[in-house]
Coordinates of N, CA, C and O and ligand atoms in Angstrom, one line a residue:
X1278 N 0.9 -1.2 0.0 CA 0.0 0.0 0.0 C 0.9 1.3 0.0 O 1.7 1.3 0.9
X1279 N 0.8 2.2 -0.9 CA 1.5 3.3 -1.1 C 1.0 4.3 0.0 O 0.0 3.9 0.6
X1280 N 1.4 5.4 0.5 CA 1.0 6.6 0.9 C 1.8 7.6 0.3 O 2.0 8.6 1.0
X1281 N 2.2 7.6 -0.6 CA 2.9 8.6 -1.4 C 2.1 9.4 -2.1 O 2.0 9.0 -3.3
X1282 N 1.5 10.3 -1.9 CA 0.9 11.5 -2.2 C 1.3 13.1 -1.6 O 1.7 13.5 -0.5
X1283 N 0.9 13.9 -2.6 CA 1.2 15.5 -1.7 C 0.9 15.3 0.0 O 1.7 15.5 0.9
X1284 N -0.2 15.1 0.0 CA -0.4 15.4 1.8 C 0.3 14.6 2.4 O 0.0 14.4 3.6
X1285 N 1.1 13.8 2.0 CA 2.2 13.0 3.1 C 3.2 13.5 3.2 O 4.1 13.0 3.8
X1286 N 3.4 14.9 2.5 CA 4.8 15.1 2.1 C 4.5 16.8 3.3 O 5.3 17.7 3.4
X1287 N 3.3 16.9 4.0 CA 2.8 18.1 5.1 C 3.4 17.4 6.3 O 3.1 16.2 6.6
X1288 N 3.9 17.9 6.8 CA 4.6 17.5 8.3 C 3.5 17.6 8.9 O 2.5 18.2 8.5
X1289 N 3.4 16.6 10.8 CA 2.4 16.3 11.3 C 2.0 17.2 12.6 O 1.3 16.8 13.5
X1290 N 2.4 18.5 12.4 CA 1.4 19.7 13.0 C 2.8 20.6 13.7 O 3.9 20.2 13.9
X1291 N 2.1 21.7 13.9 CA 3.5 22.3 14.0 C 3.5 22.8 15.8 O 4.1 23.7 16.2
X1292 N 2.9 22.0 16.4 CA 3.6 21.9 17.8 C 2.8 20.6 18.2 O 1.6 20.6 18.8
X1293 N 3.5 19.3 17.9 CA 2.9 18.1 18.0 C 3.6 17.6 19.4 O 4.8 17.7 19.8
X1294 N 2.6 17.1 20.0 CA 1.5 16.3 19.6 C 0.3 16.9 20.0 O -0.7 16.3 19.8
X1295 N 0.3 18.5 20.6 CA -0.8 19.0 20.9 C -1.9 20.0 19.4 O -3.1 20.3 19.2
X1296 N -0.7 20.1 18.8 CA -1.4 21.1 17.8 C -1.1 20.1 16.4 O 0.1 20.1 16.2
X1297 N -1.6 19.5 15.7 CA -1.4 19.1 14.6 C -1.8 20.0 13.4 O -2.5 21.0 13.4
X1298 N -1.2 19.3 12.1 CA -2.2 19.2 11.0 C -3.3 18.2 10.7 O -2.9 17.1 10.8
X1299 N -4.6 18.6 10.5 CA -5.3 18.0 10.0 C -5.7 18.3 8.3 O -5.7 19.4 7.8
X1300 N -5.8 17.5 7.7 CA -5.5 17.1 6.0 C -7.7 16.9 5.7 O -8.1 15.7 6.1
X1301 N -8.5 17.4 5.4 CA -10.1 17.5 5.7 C -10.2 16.5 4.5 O -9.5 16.7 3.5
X1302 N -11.2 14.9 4.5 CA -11.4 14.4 3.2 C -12.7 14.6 3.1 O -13.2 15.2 2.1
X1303 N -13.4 14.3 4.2 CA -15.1 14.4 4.2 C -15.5 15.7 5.6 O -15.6 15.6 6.9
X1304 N -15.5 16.9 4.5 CA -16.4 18.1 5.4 C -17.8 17.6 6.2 O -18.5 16.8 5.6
X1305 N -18.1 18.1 7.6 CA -18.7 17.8 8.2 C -20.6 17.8 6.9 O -20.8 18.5 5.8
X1306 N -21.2 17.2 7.4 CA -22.8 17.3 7.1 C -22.8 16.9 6.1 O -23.6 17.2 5.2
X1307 N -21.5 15.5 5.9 CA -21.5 15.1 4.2 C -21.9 13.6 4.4 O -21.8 13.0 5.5
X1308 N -22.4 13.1 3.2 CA -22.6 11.5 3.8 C -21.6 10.8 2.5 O -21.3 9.6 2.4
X1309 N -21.4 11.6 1.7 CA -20.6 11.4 0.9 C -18.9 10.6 1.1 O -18.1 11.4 1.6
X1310 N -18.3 9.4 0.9 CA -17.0 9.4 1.5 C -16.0 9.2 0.8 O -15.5 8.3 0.1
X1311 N -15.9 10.5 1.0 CA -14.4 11.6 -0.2 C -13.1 10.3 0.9 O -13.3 9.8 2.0
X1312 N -11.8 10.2 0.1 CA -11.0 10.1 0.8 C -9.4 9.8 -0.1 O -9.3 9.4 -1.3
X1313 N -8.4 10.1 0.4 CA -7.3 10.7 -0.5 C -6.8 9.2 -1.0 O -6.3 8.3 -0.3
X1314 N -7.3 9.2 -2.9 CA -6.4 8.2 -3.6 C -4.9 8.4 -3.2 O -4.3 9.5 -3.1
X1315 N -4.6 6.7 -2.8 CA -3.1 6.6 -2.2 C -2.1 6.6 -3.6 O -0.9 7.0 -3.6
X1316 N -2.9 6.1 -4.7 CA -2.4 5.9 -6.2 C -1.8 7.4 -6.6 O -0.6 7.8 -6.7
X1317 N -2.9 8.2 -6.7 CA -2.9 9.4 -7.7 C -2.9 10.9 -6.9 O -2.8 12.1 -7.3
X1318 N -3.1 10.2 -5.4 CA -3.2 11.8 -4.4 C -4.5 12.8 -4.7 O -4.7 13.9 -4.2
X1319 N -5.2 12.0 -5.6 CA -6.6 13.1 -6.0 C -7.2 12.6 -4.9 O -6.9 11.6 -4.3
X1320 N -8.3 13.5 -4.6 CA -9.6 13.1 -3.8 C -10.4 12.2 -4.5 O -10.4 12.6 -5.7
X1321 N -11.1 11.2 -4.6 CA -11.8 10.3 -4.5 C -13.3 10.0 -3.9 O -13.5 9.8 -2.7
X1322 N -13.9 10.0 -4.7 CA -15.0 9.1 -4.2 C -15.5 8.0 -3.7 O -16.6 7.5 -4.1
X1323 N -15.0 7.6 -3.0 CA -15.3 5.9 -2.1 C -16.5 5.5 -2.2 O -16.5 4.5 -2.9
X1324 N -17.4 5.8 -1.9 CA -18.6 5.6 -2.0 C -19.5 6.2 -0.8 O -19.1 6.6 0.2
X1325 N -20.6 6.1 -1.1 CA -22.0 7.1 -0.8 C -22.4 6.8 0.8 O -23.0 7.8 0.8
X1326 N -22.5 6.2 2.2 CA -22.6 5.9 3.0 C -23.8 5.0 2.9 O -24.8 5.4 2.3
X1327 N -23.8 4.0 3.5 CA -25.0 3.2 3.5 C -26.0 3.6 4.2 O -27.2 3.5 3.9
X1328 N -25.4 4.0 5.4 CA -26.9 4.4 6.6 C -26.8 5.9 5.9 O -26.0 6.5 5.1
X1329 N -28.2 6.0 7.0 CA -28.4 7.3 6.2 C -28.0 9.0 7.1 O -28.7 10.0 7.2
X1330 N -26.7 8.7 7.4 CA -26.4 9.4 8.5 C -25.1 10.4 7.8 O -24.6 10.2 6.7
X1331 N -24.6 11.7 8.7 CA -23.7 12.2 8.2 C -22.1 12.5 8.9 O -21.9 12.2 10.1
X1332 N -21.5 12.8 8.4 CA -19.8 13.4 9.5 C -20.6 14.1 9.8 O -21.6 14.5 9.2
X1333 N -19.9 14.3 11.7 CA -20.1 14.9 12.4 C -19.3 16.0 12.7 O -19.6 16.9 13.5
X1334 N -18.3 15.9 12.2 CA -17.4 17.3 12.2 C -16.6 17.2 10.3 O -17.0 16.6 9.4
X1335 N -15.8 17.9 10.4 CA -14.8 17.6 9.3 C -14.1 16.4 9.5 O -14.0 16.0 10.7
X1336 N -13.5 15.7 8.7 CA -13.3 14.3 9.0 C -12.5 13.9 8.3 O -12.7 13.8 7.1
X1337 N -11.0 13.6 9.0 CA -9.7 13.0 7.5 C -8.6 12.3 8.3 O -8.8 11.3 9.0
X1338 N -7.2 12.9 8.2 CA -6.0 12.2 8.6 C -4.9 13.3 9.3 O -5.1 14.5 9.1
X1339 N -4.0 12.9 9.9 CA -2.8 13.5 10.5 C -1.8 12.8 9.6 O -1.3 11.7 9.7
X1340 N -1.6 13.9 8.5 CA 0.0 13.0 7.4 C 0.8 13.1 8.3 O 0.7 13.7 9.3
X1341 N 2.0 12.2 7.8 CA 3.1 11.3 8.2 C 2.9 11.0 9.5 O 3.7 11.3 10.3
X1342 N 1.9 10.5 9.7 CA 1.7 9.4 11.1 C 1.3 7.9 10.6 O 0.7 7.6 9.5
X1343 N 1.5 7.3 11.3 CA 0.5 5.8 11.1 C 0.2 5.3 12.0 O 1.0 5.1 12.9
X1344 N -1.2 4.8 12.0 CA -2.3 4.1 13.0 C -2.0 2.8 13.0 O -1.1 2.3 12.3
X1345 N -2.6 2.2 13.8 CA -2.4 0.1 13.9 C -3.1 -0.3 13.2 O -3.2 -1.5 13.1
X1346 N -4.0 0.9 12.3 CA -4.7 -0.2 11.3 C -3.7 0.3 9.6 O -4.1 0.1 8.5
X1347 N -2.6 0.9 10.0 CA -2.3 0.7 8.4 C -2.5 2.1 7.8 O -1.8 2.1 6.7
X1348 N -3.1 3.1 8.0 CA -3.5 3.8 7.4 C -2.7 5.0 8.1 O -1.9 4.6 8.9
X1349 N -2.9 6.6 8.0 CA -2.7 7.5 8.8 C -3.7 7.4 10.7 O -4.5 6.5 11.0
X1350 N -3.3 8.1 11.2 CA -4.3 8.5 12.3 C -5.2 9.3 11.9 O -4.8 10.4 11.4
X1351 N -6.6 8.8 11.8 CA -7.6 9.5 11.8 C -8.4 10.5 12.6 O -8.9 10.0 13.6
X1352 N -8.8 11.9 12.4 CA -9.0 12.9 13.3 C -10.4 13.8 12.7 O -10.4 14.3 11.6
X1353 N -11.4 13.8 13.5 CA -12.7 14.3 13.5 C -12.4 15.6 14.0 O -11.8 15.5 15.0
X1354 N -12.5 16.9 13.5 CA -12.3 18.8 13.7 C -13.8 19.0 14.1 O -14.6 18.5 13.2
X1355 N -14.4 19.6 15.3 CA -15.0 20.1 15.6 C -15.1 21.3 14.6 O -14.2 22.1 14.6
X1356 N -16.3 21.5 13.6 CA -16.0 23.4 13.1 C -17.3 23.8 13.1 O -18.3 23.0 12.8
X1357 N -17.5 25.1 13.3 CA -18.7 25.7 13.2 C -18.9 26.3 11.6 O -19.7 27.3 11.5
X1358 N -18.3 25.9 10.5 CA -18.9 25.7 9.6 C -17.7 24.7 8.6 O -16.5 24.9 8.6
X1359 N -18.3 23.7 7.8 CA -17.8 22.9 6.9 C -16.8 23.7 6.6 O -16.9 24.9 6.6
X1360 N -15.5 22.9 6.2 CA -14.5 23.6 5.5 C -14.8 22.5 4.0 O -16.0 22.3 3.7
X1361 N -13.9 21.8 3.2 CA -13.5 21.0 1.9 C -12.3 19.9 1.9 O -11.2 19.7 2.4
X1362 N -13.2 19.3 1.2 CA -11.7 18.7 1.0 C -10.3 19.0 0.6 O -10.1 20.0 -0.1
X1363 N -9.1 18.1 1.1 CA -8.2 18.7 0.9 C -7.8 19.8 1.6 O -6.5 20.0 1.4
X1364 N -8.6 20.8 2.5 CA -8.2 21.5 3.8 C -7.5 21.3 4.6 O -7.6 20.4 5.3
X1365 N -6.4 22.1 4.7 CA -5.5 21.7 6.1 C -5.5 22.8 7.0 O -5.2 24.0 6.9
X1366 N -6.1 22.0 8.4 CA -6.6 22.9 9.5 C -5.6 22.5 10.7 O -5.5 21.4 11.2
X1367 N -5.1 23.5 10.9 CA -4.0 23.2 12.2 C -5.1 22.9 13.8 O -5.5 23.9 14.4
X1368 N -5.4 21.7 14.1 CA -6.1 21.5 15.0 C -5.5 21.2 16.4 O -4.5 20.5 16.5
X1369 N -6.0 21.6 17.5 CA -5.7 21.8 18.7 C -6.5 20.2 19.1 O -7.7 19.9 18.9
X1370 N -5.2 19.1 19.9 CA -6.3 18.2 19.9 C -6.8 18.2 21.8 O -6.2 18.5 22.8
X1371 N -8.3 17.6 21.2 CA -8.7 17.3 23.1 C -9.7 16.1 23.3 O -10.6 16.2 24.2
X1372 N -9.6 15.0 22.8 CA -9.9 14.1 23.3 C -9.5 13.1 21.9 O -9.1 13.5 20.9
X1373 N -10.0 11.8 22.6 CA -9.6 10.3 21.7 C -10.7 9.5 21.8 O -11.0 8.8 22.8
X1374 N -11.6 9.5 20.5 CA -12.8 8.3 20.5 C -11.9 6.5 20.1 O -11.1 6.3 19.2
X1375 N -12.4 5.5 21.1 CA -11.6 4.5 20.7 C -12.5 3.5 20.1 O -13.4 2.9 20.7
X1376 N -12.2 3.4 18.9 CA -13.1 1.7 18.6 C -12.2 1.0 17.7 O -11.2 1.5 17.2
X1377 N -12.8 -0.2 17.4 CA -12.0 -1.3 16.4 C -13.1 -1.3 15.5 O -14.3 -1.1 15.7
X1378 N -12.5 -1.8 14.4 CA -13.0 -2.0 13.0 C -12.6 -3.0 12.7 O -11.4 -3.1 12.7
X1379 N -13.8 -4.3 12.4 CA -13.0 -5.6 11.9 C -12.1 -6.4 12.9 O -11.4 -7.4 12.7
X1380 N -12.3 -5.6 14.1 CA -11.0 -6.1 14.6 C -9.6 -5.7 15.4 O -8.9 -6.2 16.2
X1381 N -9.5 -4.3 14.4 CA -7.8 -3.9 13.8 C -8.5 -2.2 15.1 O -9.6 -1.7 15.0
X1382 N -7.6 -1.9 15.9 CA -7.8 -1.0 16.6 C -7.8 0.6 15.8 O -6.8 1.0 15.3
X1383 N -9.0 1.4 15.6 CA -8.9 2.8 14.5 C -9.2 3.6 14.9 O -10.2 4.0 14.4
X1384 N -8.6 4.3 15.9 CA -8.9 5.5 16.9 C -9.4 6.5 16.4 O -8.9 6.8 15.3
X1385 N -10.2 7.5 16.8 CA -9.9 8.7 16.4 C -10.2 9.9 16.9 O -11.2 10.2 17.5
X1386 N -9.2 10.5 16.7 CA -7.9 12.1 17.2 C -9.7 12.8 17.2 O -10.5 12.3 16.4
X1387 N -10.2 13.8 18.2 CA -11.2 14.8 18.4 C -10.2 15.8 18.5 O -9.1 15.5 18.9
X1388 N -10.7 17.3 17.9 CA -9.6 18.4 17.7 C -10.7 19.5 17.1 O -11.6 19.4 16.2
X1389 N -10.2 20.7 18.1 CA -11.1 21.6 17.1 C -9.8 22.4 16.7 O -8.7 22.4 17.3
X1390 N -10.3 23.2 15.3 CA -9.5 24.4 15.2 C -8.8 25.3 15.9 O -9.3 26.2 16.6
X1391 N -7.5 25.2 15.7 CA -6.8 26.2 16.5 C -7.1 27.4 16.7 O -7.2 27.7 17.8
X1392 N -7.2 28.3 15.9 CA -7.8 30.0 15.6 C -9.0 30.1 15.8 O -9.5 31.2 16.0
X1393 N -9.9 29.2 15.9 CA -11.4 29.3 16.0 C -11.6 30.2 17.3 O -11.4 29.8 18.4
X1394 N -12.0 31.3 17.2 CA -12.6 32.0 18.8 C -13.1 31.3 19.4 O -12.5 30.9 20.5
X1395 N -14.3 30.8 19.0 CA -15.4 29.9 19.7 C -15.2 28.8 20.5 O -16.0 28.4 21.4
X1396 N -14.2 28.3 20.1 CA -12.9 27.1 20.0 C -12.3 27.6 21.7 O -12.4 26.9 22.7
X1397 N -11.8 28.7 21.7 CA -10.7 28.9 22.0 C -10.3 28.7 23.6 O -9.2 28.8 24.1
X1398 N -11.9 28.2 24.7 CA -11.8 27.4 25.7 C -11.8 25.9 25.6 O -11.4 25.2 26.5
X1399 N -12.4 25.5 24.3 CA -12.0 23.9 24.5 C -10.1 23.3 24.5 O -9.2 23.5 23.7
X1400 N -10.2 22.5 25.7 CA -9.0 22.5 25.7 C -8.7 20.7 26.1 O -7.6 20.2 25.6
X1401 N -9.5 20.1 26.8 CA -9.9 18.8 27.5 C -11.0 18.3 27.2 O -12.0 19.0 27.1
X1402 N -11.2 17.1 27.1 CA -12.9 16.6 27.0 C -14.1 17.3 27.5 O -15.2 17.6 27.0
X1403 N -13.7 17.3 28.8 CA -14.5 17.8 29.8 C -15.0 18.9 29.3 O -16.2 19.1 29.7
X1404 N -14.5 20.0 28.3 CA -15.2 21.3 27.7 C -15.7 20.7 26.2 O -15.3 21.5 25.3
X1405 N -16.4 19.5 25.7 CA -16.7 19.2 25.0 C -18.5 18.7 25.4 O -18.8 17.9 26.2
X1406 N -19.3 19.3 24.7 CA -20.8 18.9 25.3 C -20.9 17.7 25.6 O -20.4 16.9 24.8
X1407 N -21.5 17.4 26.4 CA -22.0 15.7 26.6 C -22.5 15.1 25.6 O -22.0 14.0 25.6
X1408 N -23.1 15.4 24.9 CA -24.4 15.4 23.7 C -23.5 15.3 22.4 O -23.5 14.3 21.7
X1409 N -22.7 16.3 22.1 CA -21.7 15.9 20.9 C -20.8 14.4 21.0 O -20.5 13.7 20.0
X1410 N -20.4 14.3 22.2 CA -19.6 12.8 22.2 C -20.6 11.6 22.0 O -20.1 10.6 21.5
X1411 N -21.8 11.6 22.3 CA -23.0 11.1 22.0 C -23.4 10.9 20.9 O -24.0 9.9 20.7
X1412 N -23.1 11.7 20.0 CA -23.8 12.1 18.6 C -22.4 11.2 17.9 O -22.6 10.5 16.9
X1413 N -21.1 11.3 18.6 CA -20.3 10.9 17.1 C -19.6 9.5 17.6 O -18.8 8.9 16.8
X1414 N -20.0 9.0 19.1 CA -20.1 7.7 19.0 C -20.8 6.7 18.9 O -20.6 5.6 19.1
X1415 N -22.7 7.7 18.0 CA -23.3 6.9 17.8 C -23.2 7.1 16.4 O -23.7 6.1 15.9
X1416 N -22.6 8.1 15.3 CA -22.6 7.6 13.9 C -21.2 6.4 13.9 O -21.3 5.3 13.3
X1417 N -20.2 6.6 14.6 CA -19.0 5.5 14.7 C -19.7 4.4 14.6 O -19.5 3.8 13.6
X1418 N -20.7 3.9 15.7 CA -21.3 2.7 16.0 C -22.1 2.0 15.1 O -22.3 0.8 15.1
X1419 N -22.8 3.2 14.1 CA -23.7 2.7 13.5 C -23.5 2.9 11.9 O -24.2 2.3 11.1
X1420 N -22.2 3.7 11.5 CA -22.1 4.3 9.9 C -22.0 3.3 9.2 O -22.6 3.3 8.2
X1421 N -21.3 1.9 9.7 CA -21.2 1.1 9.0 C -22.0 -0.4 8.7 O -21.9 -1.2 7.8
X1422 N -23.1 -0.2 10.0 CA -24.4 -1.4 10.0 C -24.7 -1.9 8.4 O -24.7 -3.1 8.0
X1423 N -25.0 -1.0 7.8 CA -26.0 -1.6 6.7 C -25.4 -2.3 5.7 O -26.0 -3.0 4.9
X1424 N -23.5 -2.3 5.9 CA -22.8 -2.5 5.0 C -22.4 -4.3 5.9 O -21.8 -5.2 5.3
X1425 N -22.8 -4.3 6.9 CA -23.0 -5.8 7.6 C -21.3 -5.7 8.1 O -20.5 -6.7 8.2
X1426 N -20.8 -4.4 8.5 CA -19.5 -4.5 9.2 C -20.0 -4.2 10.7 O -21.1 -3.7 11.1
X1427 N -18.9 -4.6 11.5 CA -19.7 -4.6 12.9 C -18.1 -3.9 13.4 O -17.0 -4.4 13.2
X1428 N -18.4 -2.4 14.0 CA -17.7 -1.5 14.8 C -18.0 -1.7 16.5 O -19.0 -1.7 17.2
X1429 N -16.7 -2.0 16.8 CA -16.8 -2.1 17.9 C -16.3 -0.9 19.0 O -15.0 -0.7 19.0
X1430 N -17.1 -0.2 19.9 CA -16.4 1.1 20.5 C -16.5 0.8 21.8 O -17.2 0.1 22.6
X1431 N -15.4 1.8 22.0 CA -14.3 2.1 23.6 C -14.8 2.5 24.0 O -15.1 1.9 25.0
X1432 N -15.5 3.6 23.9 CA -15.6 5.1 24.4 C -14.3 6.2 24.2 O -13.5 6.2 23.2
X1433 N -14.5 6.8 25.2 CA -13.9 8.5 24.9 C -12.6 8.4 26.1 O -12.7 7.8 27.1
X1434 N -11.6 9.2 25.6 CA -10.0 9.1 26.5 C -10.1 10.9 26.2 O -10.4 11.5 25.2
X1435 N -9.6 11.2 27.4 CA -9.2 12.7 27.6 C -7.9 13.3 26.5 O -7.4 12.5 25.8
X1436 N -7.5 14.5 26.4 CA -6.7 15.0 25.5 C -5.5 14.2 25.7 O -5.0 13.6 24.7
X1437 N -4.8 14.3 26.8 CA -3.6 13.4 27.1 C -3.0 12.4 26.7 O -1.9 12.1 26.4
X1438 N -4.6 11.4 26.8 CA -4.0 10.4 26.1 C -3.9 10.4 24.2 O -3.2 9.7 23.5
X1439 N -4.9 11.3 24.0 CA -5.0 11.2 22.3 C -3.7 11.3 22.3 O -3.0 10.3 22.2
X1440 N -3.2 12.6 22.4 CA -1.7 13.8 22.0 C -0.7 12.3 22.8 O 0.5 12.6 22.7
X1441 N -0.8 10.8 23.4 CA 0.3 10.0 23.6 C 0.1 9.4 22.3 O 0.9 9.3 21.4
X1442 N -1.2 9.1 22.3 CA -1.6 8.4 20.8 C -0.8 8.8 19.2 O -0.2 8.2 18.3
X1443 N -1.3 10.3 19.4 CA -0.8 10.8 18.3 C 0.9 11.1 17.7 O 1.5 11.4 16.7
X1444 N 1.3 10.8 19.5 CA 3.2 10.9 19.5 C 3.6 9.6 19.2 O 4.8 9.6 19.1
X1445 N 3.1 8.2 19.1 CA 2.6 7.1 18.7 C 2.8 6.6 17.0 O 3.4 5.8 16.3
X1446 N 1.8 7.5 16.8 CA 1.4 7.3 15.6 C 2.8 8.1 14.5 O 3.2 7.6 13.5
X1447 N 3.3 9.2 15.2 CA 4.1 9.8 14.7 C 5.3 9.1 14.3 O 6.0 9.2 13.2
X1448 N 5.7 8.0 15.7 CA 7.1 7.4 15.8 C 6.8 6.4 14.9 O 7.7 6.0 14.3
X1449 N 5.4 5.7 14.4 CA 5.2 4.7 14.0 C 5.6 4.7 12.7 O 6.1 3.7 12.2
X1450 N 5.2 6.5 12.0 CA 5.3 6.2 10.7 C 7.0 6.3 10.7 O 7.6 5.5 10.0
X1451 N 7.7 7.1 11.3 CA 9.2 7.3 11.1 C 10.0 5.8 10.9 O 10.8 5.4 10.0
X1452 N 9.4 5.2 11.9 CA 10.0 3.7 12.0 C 9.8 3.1 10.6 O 10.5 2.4 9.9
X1453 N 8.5 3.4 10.5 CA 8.4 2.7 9.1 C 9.0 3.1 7.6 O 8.9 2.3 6.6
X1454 N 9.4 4.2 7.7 CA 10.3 5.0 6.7 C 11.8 4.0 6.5 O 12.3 3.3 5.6
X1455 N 12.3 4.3 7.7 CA 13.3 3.3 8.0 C 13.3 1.9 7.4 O 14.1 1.6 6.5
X1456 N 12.6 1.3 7.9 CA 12.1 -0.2 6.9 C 11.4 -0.1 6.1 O 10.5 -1.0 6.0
X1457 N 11.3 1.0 5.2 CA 10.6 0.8 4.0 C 8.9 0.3 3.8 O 8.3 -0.2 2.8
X1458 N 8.7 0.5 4.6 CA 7.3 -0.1 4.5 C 6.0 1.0 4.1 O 4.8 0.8 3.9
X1459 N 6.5 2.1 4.0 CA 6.0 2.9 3.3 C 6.5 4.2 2.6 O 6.9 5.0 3.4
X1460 N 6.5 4.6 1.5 CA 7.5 5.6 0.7 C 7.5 6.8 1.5 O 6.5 7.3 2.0
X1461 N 8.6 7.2 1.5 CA 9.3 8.8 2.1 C 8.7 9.9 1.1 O 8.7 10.0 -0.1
X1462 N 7.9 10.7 2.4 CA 7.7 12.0 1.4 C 8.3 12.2 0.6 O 9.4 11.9 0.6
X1463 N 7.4 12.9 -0.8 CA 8.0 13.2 -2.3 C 8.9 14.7 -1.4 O 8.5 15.3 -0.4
X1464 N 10.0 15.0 -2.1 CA 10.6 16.0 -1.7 C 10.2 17.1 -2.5 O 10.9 17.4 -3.4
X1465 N 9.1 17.9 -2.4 CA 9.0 19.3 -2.5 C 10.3 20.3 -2.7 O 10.1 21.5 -2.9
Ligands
LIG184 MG1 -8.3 4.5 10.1

């Protein structure tokens, strides 16, 4: 599996592990699932969601990291309005939704925008509504039912541990640079 595309070649936030980049595939209120060809680096169409439900925030990856399932770390942006695909939003992270897919453990990074005013007391779970963690570990739980995959969820981990997660994910992809197991940013 390749990850050699432009957004792998964006460093992974510029005061990590608290402040990342986030890379946007699927803007919040989309049911649509955009996600970055590993081939060609275009945006992509994956396909349409089965249930009939939407992202709950902006929704994509932290480049040059890698998760335990293979892929980048995946990270949901709180925003008070959709950004686009291909968006790179420097996200302040504060909490960690945990579930497995298939099996294979696929975390994912909660973070709102760094500059956001509105934003600008969320800092910990705890300043995150009750009701929103609600809301996006019940599309987690359920986005995938109709397609007969069965998600299995953790619950919610405070900012600390995401930002260990995401210092994690960081080392994982370097390591794997090293052994070749996935191509070194194109050099810009
Ligand atoms: Mg994933």
């Amino acid at each position: 599996m390749s990850l050699r595309n432009q957004y792998m070649t964006v460093p992974p936030g510029t005061d990590i592990p608290s402040v990342v980049n986030a890379i946007v595939e699927i803007p919040k209120g989309r049911r649509s699932k955009f996600e970055v060809d590993k081939a060609t680096g275009l945006i992509r169409l994956d396909r349409f969601l089965y249930s009939s439900s939407h992202y709950p925030g902006d929704y994509g990856f932290i480049p040059q990291t890698l998760a335990e399932d293979g892929d980048a770390l995946d990270i949901l942006v709180m925003v008070n309005e959709p950004t686009f695909s291909g968006c790179l939003i420097q996200a302040r992270v504060v909490g960690l939704f945990r579930m497995k897919d298939r099996g294979l453990n696929d975390y994912k990074v909660l973070a709102v925008p760094d500059t956001d005013p509105l934003f600008g007391e969320y800092k910990d779970l705890q300043d995150v509504a009750g009701h929103y963690l609600r809301e996006v570990e019940h599309f987690f739980a359920t986005y995938k039912q109709l397609e007969g995959i069965h998600i299995e969820t953790g619950g919610w981990d405070k900012a600390s541990v995401a930002t260990a997660t995401v210092k994690e994910s960081v080392l994982r992809y370097e390591r794997s640079l090293d052994v070749g197991m996935v191509d070194p940013p194109i050099e810009t």
